[in-house]
Short mmCIF file of C-alpha atoms in Angstrom, two decimals:
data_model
loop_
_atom_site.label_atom_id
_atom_site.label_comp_id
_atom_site.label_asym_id
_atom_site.label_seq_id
_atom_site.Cartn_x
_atom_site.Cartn_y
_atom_site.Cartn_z
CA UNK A 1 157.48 44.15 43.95
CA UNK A 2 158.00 47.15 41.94
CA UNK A 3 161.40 47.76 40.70
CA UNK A 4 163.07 50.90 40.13
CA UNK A 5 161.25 53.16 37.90
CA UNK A 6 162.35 56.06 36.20
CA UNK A 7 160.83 58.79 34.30
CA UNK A 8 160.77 60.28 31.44
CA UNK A 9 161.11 57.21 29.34
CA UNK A 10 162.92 59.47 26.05
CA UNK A 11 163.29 63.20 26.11
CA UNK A 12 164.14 65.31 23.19
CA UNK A 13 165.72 68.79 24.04
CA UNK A 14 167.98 71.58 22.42
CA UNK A 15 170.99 73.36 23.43
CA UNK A 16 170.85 75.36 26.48
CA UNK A 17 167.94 73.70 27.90
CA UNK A 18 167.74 71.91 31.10
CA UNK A 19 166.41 69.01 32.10
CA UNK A 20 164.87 66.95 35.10
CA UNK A 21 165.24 63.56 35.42
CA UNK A 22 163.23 61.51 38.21
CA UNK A 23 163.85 57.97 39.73
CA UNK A 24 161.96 56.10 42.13
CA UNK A 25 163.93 53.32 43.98
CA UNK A 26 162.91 49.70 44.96
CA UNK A 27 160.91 50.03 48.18
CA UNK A 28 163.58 49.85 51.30
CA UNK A 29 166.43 51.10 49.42
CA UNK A 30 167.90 54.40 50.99
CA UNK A 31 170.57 54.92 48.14
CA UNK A 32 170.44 56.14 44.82
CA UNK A 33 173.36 56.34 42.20
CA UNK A 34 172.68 58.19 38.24
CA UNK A 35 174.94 57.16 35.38
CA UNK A 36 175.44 58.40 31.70
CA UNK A 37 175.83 55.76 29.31
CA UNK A 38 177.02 56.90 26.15
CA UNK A 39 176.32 54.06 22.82
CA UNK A 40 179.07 51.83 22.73
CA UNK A 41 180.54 52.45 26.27
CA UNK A 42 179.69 51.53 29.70
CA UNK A 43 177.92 53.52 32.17
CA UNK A 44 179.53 56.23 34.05
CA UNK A 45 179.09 57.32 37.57
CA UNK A 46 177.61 60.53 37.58
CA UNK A 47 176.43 60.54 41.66
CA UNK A 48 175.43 58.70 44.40
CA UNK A 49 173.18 59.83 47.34
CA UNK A 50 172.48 57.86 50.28
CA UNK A 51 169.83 59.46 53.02
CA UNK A 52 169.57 62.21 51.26
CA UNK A 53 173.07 62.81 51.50
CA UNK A 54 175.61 63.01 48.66
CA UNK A 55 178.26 60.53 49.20
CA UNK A 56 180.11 60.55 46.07
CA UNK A 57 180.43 62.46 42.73
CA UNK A 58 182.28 61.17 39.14
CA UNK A 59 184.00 63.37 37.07
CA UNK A 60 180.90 65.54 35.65
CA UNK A 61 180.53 69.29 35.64
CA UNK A 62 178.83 71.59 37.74
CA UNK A 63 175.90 71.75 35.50
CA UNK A 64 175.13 68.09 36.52
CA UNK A 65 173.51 68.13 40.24
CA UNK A 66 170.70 66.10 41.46
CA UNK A 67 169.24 65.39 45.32
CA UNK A 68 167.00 63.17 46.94
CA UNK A 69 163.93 63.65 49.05
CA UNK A 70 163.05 62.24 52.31
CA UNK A 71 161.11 59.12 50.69
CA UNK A 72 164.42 58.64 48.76
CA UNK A 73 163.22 59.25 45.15
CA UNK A 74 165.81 61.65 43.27
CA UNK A 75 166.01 63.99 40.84
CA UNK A 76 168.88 64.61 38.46
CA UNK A 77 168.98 67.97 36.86
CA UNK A 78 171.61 68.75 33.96
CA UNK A 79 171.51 72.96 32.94
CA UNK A 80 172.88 74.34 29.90
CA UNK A 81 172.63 71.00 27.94
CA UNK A 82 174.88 70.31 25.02
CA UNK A 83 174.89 67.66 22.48
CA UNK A 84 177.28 65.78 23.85
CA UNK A 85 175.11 65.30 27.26
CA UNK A 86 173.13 63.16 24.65
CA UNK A 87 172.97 59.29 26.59
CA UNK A 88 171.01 57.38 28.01
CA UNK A 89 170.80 58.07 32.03
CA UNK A 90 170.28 55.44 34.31
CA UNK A 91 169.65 55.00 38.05
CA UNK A 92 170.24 52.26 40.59
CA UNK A 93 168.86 51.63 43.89
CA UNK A 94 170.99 49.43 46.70
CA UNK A 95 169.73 49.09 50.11
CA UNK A 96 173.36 50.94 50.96
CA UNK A 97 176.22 51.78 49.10
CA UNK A 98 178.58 49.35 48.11
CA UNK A 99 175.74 46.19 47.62
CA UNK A 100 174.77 45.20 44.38
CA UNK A 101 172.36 47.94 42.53
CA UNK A 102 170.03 47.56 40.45
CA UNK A 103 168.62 49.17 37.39
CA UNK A 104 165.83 51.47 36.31
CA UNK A 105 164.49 51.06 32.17
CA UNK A 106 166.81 54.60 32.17
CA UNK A 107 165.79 57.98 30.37
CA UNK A 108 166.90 58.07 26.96
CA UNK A 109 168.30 62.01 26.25
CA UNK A 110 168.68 63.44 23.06
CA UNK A 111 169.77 66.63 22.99
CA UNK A 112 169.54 68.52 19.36
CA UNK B 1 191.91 54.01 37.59
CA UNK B 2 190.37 50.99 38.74
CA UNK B 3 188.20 49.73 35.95
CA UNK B 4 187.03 46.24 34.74
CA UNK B 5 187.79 45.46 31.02
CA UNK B 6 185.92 43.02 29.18
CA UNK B 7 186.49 40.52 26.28
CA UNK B 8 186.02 40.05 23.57
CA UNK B 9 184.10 43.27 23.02
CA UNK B 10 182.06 41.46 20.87
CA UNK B 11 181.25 37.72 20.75
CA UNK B 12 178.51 36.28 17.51
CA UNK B 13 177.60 32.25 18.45
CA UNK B 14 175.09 29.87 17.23
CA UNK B 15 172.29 29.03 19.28
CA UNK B 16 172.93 25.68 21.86
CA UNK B 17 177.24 27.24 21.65
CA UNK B 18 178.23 28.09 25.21
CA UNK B 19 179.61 31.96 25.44
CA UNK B 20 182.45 32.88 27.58
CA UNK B 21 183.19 36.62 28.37
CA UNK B 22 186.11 37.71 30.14
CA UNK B 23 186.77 40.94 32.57
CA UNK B 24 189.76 42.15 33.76
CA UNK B 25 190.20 45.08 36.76
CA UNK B 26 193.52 46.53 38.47
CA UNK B 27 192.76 46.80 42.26
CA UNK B 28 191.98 44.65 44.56
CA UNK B 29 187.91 44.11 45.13
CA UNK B 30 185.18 43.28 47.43
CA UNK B 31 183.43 41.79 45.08
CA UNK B 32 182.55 41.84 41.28
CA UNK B 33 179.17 41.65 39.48
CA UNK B 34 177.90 40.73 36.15
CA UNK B 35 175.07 42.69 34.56
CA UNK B 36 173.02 41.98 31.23
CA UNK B 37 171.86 44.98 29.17
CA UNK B 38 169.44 44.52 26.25
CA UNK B 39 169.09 47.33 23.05
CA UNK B 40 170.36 50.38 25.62
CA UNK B 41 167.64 49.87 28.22
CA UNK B 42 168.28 49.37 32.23
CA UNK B 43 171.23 47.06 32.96
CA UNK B 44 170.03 43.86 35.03
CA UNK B 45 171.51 42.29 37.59
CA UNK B 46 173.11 39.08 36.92
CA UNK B 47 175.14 37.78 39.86
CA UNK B 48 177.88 38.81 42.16
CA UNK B 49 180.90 37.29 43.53
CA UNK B 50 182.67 38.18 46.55
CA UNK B 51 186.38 38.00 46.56
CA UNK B 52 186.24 35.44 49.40
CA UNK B 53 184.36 32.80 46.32
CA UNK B 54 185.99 31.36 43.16
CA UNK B 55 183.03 30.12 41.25
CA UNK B 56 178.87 30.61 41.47
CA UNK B 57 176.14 29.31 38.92
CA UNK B 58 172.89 30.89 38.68
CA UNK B 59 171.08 28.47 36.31
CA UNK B 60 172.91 28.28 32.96
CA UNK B 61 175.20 30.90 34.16
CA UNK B 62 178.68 30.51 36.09
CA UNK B 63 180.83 32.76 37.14
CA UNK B 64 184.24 32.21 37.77
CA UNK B 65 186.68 34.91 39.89
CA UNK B 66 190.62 34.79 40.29
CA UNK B 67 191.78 37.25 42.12
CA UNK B 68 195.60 36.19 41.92
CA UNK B 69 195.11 37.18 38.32
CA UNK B 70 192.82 39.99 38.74
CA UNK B 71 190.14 38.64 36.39
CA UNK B 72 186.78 36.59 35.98
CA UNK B 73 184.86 35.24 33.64
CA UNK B 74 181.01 34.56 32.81
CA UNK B 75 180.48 31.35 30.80
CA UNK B 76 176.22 31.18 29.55
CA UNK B 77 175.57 27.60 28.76
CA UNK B 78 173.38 26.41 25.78
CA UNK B 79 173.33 29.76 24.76
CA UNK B 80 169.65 31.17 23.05
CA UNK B 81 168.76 33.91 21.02
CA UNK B 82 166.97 35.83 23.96
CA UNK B 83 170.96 35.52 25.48
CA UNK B 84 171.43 38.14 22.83
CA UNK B 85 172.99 41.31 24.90
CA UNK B 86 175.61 43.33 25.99
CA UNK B 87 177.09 42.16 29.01
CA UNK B 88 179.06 44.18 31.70
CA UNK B 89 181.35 43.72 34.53
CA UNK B 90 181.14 45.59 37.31
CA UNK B 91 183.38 46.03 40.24
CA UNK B 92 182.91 48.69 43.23
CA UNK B 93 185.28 51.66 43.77
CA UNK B 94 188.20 50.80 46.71
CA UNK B 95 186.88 53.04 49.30
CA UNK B 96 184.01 54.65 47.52
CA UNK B 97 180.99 54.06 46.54
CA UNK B 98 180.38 54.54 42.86
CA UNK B 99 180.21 50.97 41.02
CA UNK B 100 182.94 50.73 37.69
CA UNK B 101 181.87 49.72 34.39
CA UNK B 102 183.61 48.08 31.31
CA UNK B 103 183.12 49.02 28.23
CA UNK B 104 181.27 45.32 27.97
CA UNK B 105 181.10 42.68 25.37
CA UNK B 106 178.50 42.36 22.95
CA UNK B 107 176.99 39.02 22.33
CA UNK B 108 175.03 38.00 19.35
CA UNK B 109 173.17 34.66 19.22
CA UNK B 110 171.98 33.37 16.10
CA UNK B 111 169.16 31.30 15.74
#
């Protein structure tokens, strides 16, 4: 079985770009969470959506957003970049919130 | 904030050594999960331990969980190279649904 697969593998952008990151989740799971890992740190919870829903949101700003579509892939979109939004950005499928997730290879961001 | 802590942060062994890592967190949990990470790709899912268990091997790993203390640990027996890693605990927000990282340990396993 396929796993969760995520795509772009790296990305290289500048300041004041945007971005769109995609994620396809394990076959049968309905929810869909995107962190930012930072080097040295752990990942952060950026959101989570659940049948297409958004059922929770970390501390990001308003430039972060992302949805999911009705074969519960998702998209994570990050506007006005800065250099600091430089991570790498994972997502996690569960077959509903609050299971154990698990991890896509992630999209390595660097933003120059 | 509920958050689990690891330790060490970083943990260098020879190969055949066992490796213990520790986590810490401040609320009470459902349950708590280990995850593997090599060279900043995709984390991998390791095991998980509900608050109702106190100990659960998965091959040469065991995981131990006190929740009187608020902590757990991961032991890796016989440790090899390929063990080489950064290794997270996780534990699930009380009432949410966003899983909470450590900053994790890093272990290095010589050869």
């Amino acid at each position: 079985d396929a796993g969760v697969t995520q795509s772009p593998t790296h990305l290289i952008k500048t300041r004041g770009q945007h971005v769109t990151l995609r994620c396809s989740p394990i076959s049968g799971h309905k929810s869909v969470s995107w962190y930012q890992q930072v080097l040295g740190q752990g990942p952060q919870f950026i959101f989570q959506y659940y049948e297409k829903e958004e059922r929770g949101r970390g501390n990001f700003p308003d430039r972060f957003s992302a949805r999911q579509f009705p074969n519960y892939s998702s998209e994570l979109n990050v506007n006005a970049l800065l250099l600091g939004d430089s991570a790498l950005y994972l997502c996690a499928s569960s077959a509903a919130g609050g299971t154990a997730e698990f991890f896509g290879p992630g999209t390595r961001l660097t933003v120059l | 904030s509920q958050q689990g802590e690891e330790d060490p942060q970083a943990l260098s062994i020879q190969e055949g050594e066992n490796a213990t890592m520790n986590c810490s967190y401040k609320t009470s949990i459902n349950n708590l999960q280990w995850y593997r990470q090599n060279s900043g790709r995709g984390l991998v899912h390791l095991i998980l331990i509900r608050s109702n268990e106190r100990e659960k091997h998965s091959g040469r790993l065991r995981v131990t969980l006190d929740t009187s203390k608020k902590s757990s640990s991961l032991l890796i027996t016989a440790s090899r190279a390929a063990d080489t890693a950064s290794y997270f605990c996780a534990t699930p927000e009380t009432g949410g649904f966003k899983t909470i990282f450590g900053a994790g340990t890093r272990l290095f396993v010589k050869a």
